[in-house]
Short mmCIF file of C-alpha atoms in Angstrom, two decimals:
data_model
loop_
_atom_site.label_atom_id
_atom_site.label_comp_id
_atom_site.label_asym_id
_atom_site.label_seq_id
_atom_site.Cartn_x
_atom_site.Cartn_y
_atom_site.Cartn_z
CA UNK A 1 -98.15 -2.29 -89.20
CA UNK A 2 -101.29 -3.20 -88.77
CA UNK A 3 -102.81 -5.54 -85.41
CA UNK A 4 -103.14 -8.74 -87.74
CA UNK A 5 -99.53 -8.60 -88.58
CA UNK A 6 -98.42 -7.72 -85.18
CA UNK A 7 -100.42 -11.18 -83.65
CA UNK A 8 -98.81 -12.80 -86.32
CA UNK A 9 -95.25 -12.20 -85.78
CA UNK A 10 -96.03 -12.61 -82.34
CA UNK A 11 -97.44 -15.65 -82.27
CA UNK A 12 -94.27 -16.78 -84.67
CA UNK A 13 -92.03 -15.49 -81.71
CA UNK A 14 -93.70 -17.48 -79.20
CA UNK A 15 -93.44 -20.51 -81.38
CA UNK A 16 -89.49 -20.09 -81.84
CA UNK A 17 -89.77 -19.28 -77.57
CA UNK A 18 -91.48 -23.39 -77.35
CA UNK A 19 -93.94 -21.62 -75.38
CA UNK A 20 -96.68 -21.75 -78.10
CA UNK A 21 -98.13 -24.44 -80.62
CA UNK A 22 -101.07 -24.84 -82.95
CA UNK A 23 -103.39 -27.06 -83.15
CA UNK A 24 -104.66 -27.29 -86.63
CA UNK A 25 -106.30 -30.21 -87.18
CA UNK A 26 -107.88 -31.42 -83.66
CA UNK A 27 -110.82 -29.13 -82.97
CA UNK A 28 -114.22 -31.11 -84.24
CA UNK A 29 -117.09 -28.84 -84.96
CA UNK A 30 -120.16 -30.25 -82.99
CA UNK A 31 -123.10 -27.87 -84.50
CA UNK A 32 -123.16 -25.66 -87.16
CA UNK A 33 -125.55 -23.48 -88.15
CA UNK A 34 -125.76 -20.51 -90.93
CA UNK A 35 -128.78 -18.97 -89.27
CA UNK A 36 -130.25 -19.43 -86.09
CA UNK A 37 -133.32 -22.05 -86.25
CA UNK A 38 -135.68 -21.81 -83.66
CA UNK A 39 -138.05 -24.08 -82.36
CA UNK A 40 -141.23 -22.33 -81.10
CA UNK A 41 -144.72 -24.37 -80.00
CA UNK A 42 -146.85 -21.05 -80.49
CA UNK A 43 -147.63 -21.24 -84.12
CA UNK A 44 -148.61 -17.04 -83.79
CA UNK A 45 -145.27 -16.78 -82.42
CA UNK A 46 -143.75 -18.84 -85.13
CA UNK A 47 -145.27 -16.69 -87.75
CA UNK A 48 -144.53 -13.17 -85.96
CA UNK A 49 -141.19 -14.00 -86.21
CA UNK A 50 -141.08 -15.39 -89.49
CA UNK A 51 -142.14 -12.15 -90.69
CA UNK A 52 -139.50 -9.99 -88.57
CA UNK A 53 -137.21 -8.57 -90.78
CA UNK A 54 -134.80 -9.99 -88.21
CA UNK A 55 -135.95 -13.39 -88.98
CA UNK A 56 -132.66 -15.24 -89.61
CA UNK A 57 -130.11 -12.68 -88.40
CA UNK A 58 -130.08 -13.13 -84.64
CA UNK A 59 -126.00 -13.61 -83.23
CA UNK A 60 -125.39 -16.17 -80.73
CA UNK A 61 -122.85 -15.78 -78.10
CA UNK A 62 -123.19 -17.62 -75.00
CA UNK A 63 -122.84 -21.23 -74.36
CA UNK A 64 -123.24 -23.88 -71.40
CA UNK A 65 -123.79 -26.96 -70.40
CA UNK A 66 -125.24 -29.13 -67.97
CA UNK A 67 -124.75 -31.81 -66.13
CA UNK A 68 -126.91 -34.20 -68.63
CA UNK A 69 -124.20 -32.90 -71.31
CA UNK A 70 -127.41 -30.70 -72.80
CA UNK A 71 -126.08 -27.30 -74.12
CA UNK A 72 -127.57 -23.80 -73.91
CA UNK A 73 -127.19 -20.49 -75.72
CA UNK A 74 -127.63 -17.07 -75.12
CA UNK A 75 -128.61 -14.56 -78.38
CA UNK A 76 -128.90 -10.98 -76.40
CA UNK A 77 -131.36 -9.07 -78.71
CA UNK A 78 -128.51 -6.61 -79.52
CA UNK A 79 -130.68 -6.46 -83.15
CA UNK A 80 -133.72 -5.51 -81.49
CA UNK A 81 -136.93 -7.07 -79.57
CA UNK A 82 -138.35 -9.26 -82.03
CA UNK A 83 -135.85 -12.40 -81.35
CA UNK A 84 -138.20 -14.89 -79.82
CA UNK A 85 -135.58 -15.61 -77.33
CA UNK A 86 -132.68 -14.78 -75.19
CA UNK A 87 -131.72 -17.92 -73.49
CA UNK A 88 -132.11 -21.62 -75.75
CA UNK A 89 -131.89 -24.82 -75.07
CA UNK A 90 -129.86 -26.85 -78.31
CA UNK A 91 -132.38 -29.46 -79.49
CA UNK A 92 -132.06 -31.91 -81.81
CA UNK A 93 -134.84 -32.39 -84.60
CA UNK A 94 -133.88 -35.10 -86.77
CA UNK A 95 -130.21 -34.67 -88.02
CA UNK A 96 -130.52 -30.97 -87.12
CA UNK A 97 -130.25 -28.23 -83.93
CA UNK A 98 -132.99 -26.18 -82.95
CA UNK A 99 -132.90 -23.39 -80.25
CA UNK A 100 -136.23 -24.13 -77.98
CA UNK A 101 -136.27 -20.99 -75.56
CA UNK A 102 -135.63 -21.43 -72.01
CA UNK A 103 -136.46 -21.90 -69.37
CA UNK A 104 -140.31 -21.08 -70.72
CA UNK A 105 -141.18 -18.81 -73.98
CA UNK A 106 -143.12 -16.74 -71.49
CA UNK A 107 -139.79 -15.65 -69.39
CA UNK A 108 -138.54 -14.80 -72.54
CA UNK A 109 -140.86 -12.74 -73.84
CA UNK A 110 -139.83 -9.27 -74.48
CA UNK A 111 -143.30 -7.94 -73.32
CA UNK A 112 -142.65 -9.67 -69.84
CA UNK A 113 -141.98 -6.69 -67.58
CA UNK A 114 -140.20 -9.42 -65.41
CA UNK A 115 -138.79 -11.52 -68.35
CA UNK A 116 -135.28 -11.87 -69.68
CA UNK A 117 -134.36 -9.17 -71.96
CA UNK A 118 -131.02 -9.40 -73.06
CA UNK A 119 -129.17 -11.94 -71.68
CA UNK A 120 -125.27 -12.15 -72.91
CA UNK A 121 -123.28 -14.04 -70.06
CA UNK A 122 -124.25 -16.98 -67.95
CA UNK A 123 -122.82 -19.90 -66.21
CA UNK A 124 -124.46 -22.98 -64.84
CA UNK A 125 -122.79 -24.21 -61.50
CA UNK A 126 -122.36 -27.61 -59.95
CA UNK A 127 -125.96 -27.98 -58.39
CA UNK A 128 -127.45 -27.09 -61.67
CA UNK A 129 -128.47 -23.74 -60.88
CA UNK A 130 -128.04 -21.14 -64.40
CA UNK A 131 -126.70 -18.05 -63.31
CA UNK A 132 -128.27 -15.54 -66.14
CA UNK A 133 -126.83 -12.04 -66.19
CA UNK A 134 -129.48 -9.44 -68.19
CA UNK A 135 -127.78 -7.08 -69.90
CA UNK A 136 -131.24 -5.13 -70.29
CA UNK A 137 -129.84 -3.29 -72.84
CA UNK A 138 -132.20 -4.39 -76.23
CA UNK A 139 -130.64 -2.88 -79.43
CA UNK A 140 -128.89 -0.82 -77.63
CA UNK A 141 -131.25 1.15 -75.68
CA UNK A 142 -131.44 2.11 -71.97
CA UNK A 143 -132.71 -0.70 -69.87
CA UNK A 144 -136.03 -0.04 -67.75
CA UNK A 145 -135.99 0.17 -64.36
CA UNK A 146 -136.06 -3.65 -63.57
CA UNK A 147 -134.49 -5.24 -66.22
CA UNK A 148 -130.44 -5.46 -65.86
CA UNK A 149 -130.28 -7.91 -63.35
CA UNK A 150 -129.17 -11.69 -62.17
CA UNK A 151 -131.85 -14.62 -62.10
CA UNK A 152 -130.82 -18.03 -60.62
CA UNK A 153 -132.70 -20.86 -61.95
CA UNK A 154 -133.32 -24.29 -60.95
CA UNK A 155 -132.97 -26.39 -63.73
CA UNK A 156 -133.62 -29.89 -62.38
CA UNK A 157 -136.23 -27.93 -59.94
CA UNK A 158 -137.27 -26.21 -62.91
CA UNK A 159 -137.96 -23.06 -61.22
CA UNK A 160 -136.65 -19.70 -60.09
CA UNK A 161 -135.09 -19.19 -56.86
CA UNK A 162 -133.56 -16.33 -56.25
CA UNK A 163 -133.29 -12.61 -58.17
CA UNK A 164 -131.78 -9.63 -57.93
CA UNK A 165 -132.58 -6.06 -59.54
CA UNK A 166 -129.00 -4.08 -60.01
CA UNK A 167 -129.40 -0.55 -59.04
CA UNK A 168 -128.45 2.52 -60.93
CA UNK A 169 -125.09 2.51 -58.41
CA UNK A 170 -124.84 -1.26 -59.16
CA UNK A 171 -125.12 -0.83 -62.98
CA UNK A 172 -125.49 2.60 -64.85
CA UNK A 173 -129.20 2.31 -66.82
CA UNK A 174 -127.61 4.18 -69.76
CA UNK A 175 -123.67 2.91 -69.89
CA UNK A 176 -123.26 -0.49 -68.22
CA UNK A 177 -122.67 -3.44 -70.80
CA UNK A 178 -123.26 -6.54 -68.01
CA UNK A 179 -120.88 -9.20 -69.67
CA UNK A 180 -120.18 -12.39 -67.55
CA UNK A 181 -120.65 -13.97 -64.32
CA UNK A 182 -118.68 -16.75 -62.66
CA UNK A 183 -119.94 -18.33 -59.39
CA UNK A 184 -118.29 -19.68 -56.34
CA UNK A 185 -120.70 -21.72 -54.07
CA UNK A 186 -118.26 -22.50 -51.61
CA UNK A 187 -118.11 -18.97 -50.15
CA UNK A 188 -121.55 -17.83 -51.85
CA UNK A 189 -120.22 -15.17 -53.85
CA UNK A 190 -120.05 -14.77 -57.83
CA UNK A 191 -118.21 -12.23 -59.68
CA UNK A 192 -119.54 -10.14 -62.49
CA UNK A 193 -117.50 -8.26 -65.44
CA UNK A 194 -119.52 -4.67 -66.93
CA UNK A 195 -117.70 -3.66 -69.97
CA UNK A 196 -119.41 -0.10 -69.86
CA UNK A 197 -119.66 0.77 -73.45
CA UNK A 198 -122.07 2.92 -73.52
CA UNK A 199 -120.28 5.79 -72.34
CA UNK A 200 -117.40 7.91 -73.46
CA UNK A 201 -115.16 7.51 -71.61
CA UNK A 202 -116.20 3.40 -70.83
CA UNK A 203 -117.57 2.83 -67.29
CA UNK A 204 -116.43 -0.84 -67.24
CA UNK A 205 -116.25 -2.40 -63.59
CA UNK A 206 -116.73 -5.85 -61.85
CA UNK A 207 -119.49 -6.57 -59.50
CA UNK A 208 -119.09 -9.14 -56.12
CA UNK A 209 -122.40 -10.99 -55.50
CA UNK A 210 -123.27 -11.83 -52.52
CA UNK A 211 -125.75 -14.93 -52.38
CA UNK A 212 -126.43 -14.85 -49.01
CA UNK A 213 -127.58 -11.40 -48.69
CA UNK A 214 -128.69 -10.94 -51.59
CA UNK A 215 -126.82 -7.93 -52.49
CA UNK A 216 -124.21 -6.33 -54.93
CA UNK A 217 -121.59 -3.79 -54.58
CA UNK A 218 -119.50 -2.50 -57.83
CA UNK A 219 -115.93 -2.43 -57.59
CA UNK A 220 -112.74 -1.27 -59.92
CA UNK A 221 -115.43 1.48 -61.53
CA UNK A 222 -113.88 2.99 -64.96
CA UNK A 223 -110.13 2.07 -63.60
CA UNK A 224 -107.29 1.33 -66.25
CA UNK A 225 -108.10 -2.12 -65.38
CA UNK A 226 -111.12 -2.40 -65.97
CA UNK A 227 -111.43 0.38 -69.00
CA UNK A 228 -110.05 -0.20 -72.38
CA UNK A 229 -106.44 0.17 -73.89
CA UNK A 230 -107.74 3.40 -76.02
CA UNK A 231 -104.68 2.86 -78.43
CA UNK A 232 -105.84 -0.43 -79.08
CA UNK A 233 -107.19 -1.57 -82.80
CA UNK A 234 -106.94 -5.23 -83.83
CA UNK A 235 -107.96 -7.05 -86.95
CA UNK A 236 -109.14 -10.55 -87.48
CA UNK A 237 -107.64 -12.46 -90.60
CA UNK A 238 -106.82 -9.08 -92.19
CA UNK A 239 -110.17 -6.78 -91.49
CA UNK A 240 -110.21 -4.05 -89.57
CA UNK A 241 -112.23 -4.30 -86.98
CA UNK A 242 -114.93 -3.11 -87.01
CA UNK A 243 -114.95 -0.83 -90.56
CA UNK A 244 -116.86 2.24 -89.38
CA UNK A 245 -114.20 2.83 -86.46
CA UNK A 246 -112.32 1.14 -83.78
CA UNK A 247 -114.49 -1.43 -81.39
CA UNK A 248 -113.79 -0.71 -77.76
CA UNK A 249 -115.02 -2.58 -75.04
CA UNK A 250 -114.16 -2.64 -71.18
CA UNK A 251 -113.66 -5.76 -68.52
CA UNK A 252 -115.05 -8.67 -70.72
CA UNK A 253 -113.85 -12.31 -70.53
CA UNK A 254 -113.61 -13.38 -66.73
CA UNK A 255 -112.72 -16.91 -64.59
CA UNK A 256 -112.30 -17.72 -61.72
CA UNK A 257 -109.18 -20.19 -60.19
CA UNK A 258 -110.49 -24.08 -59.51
CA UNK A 259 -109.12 -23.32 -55.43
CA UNK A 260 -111.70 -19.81 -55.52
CA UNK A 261 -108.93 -17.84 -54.36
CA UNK A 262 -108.35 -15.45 -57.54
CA UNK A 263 -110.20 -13.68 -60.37
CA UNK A 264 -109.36 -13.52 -63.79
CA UNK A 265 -110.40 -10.88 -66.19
CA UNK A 266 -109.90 -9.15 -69.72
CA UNK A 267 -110.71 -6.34 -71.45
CA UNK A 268 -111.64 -7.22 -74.96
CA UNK A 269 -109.90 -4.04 -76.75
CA UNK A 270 -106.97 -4.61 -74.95
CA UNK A 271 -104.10 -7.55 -74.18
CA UNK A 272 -103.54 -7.71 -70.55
CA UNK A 273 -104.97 -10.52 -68.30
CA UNK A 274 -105.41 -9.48 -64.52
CA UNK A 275 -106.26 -11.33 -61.57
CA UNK A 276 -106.97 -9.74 -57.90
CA UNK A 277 -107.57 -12.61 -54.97
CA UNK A 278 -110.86 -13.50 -53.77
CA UNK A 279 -110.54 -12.33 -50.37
CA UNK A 280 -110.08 -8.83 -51.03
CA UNK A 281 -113.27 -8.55 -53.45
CA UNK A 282 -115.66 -10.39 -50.16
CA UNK A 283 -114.18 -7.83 -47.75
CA UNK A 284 -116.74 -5.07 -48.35
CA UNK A 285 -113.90 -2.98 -45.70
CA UNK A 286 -111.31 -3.51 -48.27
CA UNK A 287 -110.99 0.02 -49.93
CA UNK A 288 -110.89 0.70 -53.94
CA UNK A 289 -107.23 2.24 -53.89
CA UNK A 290 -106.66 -0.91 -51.73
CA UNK A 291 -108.04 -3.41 -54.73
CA UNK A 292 -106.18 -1.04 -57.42
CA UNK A 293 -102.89 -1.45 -55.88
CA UNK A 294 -104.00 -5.46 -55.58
CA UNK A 295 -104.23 -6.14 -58.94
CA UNK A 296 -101.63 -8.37 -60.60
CA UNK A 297 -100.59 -8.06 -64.34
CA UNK A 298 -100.54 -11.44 -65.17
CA UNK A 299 -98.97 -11.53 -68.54
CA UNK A 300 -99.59 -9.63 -71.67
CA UNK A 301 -101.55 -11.55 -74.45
CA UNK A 302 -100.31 -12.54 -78.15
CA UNK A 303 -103.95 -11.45 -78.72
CA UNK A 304 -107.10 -9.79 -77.50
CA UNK A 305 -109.54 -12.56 -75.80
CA UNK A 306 -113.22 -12.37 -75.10
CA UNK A 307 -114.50 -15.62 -73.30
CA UNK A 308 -112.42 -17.03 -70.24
CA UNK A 309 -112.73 -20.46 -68.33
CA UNK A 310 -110.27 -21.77 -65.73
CA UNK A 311 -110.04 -25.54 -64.97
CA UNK A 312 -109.93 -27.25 -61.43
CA UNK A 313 -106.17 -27.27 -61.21
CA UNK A 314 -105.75 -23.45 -61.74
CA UNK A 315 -105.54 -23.27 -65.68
CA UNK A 316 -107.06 -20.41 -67.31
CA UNK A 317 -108.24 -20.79 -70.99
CA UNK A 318 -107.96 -17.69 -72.94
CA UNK A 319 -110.18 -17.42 -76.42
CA UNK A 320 -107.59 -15.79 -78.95
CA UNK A 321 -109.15 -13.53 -81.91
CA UNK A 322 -106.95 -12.43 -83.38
CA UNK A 323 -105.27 -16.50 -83.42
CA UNK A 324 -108.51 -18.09 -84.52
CA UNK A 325 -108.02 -20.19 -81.35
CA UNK A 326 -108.02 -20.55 -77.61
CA UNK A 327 -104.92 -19.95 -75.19
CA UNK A 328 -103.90 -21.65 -71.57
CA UNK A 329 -101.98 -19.22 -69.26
CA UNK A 330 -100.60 -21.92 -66.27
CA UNK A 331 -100.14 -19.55 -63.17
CA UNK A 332 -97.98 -21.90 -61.56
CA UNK A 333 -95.56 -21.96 -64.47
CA UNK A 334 -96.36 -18.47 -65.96
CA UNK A 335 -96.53 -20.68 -69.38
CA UNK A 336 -98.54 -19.27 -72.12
CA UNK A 337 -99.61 -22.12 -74.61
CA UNK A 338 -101.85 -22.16 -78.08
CA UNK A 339 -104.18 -24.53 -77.62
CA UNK A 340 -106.55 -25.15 -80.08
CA UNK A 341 -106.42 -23.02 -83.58
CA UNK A 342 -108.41 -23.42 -87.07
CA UNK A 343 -108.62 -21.05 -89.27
CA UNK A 344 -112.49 -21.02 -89.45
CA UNK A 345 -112.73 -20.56 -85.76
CA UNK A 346 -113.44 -16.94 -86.48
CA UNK A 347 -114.28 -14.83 -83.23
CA UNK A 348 -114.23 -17.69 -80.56
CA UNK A 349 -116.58 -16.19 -78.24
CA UNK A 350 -117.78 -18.16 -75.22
CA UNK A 351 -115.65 -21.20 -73.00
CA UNK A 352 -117.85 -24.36 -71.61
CA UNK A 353 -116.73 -27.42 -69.85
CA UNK A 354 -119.24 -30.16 -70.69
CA UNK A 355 -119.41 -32.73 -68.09
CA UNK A 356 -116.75 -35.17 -69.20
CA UNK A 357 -114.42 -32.27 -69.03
CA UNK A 358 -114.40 -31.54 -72.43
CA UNK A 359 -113.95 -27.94 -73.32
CA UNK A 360 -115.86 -26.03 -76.02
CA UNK A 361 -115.75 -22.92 -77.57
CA UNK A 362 -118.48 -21.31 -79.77
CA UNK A 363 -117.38 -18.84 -82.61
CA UNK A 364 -119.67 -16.44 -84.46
CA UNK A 365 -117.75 -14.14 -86.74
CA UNK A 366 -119.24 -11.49 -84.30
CA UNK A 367 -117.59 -8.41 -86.26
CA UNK A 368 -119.20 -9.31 -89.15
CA UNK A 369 -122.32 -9.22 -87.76
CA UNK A 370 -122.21 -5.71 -86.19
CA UNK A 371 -120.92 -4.37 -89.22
CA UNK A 372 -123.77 -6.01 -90.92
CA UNK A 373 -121.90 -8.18 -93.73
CA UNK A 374 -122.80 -11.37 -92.19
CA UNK A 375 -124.02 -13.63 -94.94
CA UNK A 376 -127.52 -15.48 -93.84
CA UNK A 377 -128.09 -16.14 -98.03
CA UNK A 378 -125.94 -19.24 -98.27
CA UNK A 379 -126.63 -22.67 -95.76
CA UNK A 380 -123.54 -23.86 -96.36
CA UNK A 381 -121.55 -20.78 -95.01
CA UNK A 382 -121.21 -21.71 -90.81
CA UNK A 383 -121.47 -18.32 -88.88
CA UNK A 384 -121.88 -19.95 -85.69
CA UNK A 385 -119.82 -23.28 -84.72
CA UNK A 386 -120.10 -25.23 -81.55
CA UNK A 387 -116.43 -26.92 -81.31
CA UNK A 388 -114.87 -29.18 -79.07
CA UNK A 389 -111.35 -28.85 -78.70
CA UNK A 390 -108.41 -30.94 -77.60
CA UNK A 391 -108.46 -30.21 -74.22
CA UNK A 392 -110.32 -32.20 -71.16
CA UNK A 393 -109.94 -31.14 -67.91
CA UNK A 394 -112.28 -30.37 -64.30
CA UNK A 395 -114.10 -27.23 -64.69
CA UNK A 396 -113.66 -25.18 -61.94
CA UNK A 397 -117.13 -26.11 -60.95
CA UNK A 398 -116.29 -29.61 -60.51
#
């Protein structure tokens, strides 16, 4: 039997349990794109990329907003350096979005030995601030020496304040896979997941930021927790994913509880949701046999998930791939709930709160684009959706 069929008749169990329900018909698709149109001032610029044979193909994944309601998209150059971009702002020309790179073209350039290079994950806090997480990985390559790292920038200031470099003991230059970050202000430490998958076996890990110092330590390195299921295969409406051999992919999809007192994280080939309190992560004393016999099993997933958010009242939202949806685990209750579902909500990828508390989801058929039979030939095929779904709620920013 093959993953597909599995969610399915799971997801049918839950429904006959009450504890799950679709959504069909309320998530509203906000932007919609086939390819990705950029908008770029430097006409040489314009033209290089027009004649990339990349032009067209680039996969977005990320997306925030902030608190004007403007949204923002990563597109790590997983394809390889030509993107224009790694971080956009969504602009609107005419009746039509346009990605205008951000925070400048410069940072972005891939020549810039202190530009962004590949960023995947990023959150924008309460003060404005985007949180961007370089991967530094482009195409797939080893990262040079000072490009997987974490930039803070000031959007309303509209400058850079603070940076970090990761270290090789931080992040490996030839495995790490830096994936999210989620920031708590309060205490002036944010969380990072590293899927790893650039090694066999995975070296996935999270990472505890410390603001004040300006420091990282890794944590959880290549545990069971923070590695992938290796048994686990999934498909999304019937395909095998991916068609060459099984994806697998380390800690992944991560949030953190609206009171800042516990983690959340996923690995994407696998169907367990953890959580480990905040307290323990800060305390640099606390030892890793000490975290390992900390973490909590939270509950085991109807389906794999790759982006996490958690509201202000200690929700966590859960996208569901193999559901075409997103999920809400209540901690309090231990209540698993669908959501949002549509059947063209194919790989929901990233979570965002806008400011009226509005959540969002952004799906790009990502297995179809690493397998390379994304179609780019036909406008009026949507690879990438911006939807807003039936649920409002307080970020855990708010």
């Amino acid at each position: 039997m093959n993953a597909y069929k599995m969610a399915l008749i799971a997801i049918l169990a839950l429904n006959i349990a009450g504890n799950v329900f679709a959504a069909d018909q309320a998530s509203e698709p906000v932007v919609r794109w086939n390819s990705l149109p950029y908008k770029l001032d430097d006409s040489r610029a314009a033209e290089k990329w027009k004649a990339s044979p990349l032009f067209g193909k680039t996969l977005a994944q990320g997306l925030k907003f902030d608190s004007a309601g403007s949204m923002y998209v990563t597109t790590a150059r997983w394809g390889g350096p030509d993107m224009p971009a790694t971080v956009s702002k969504v602009v609107k020309a005419g009746d039509k979005y346009e990605l205008a790179p951000f925070p400048s073209a410069s940072l972005n350039d891939i020549s810039n030995l202190d530009g962004l290079k590949a960023v995947l994950g990023f959150e924008i806090d309460e003060k404005d601030v985007m949180w961007l997480l370089d991967q530094g990985h482009v195409a797939g390559q080893p990262s040079g020496p000072k490009d997987e790292k974490l930039v803070l920038w000031d959007i309303k200031a509209n400058k850079e304040i603070q940076r970090l470099v990761f270290g090789p003991e931080i992040s490996d230059k030839k495995c790490s896979f830096l994936n999210d970050v989620v920031v708590d202000n309060e205490s002036g430490f944010a969380y990072i997941v590293d899927s790893g998958i650039f090694g066999d076996p995975l070296c996935g890990g999270l990472i505890v930021y410390d603001r004040k110092a300006n420091s990282a330590r890794r944590v959880l390195n290549a545990t069971k927790f923070t590695n992938d299921d290796r048994n686990f295969s999934f498909a999304i409406n019937g395909r095998q994913v991916l068609k060459n051999g099984r994806m697998r992919t380390g800690a992944d999809g991560i949030a953190l509880s609206g009171d800042r007192k516990t983690l959340y994280w996923t690995s994407l080939t696998g169907n367990t949701l953890y959580s480990l309190p905040t307290t323990l992560l800060r305390d640099s004393k606390v030892s890793e046999s000490e975290l390992e016999a900390a973490v909590r099993v939270e509950t085991q997933l109807p389906s794999n998930a790759d982006g996490l958010a958690a509201d202000r009242d200690g929700n966590v939202y859960l996208t569901a791939l193999q559901l075409n949806g997103v999920l809400k685990w209540e901690p309090a209750t231990r209540r698993l709930t669908q959501v949002a579902y549509n059947p063209e909500m194919v790989w929901p990828d990233t979570l965002a709160f806008a400011p009226d508390g509005t959540l969002h989801v952004l799906s790009n058929h990502l297995h179809l684009w690493v397998d390379g039979d994304m179609d780019f030939t036909n406008p009026s095929v949507p690879n990438f959706t911006i939807w807003k779904l039936p649920v409002k709620a307080n970020s855990y920013l708010n």
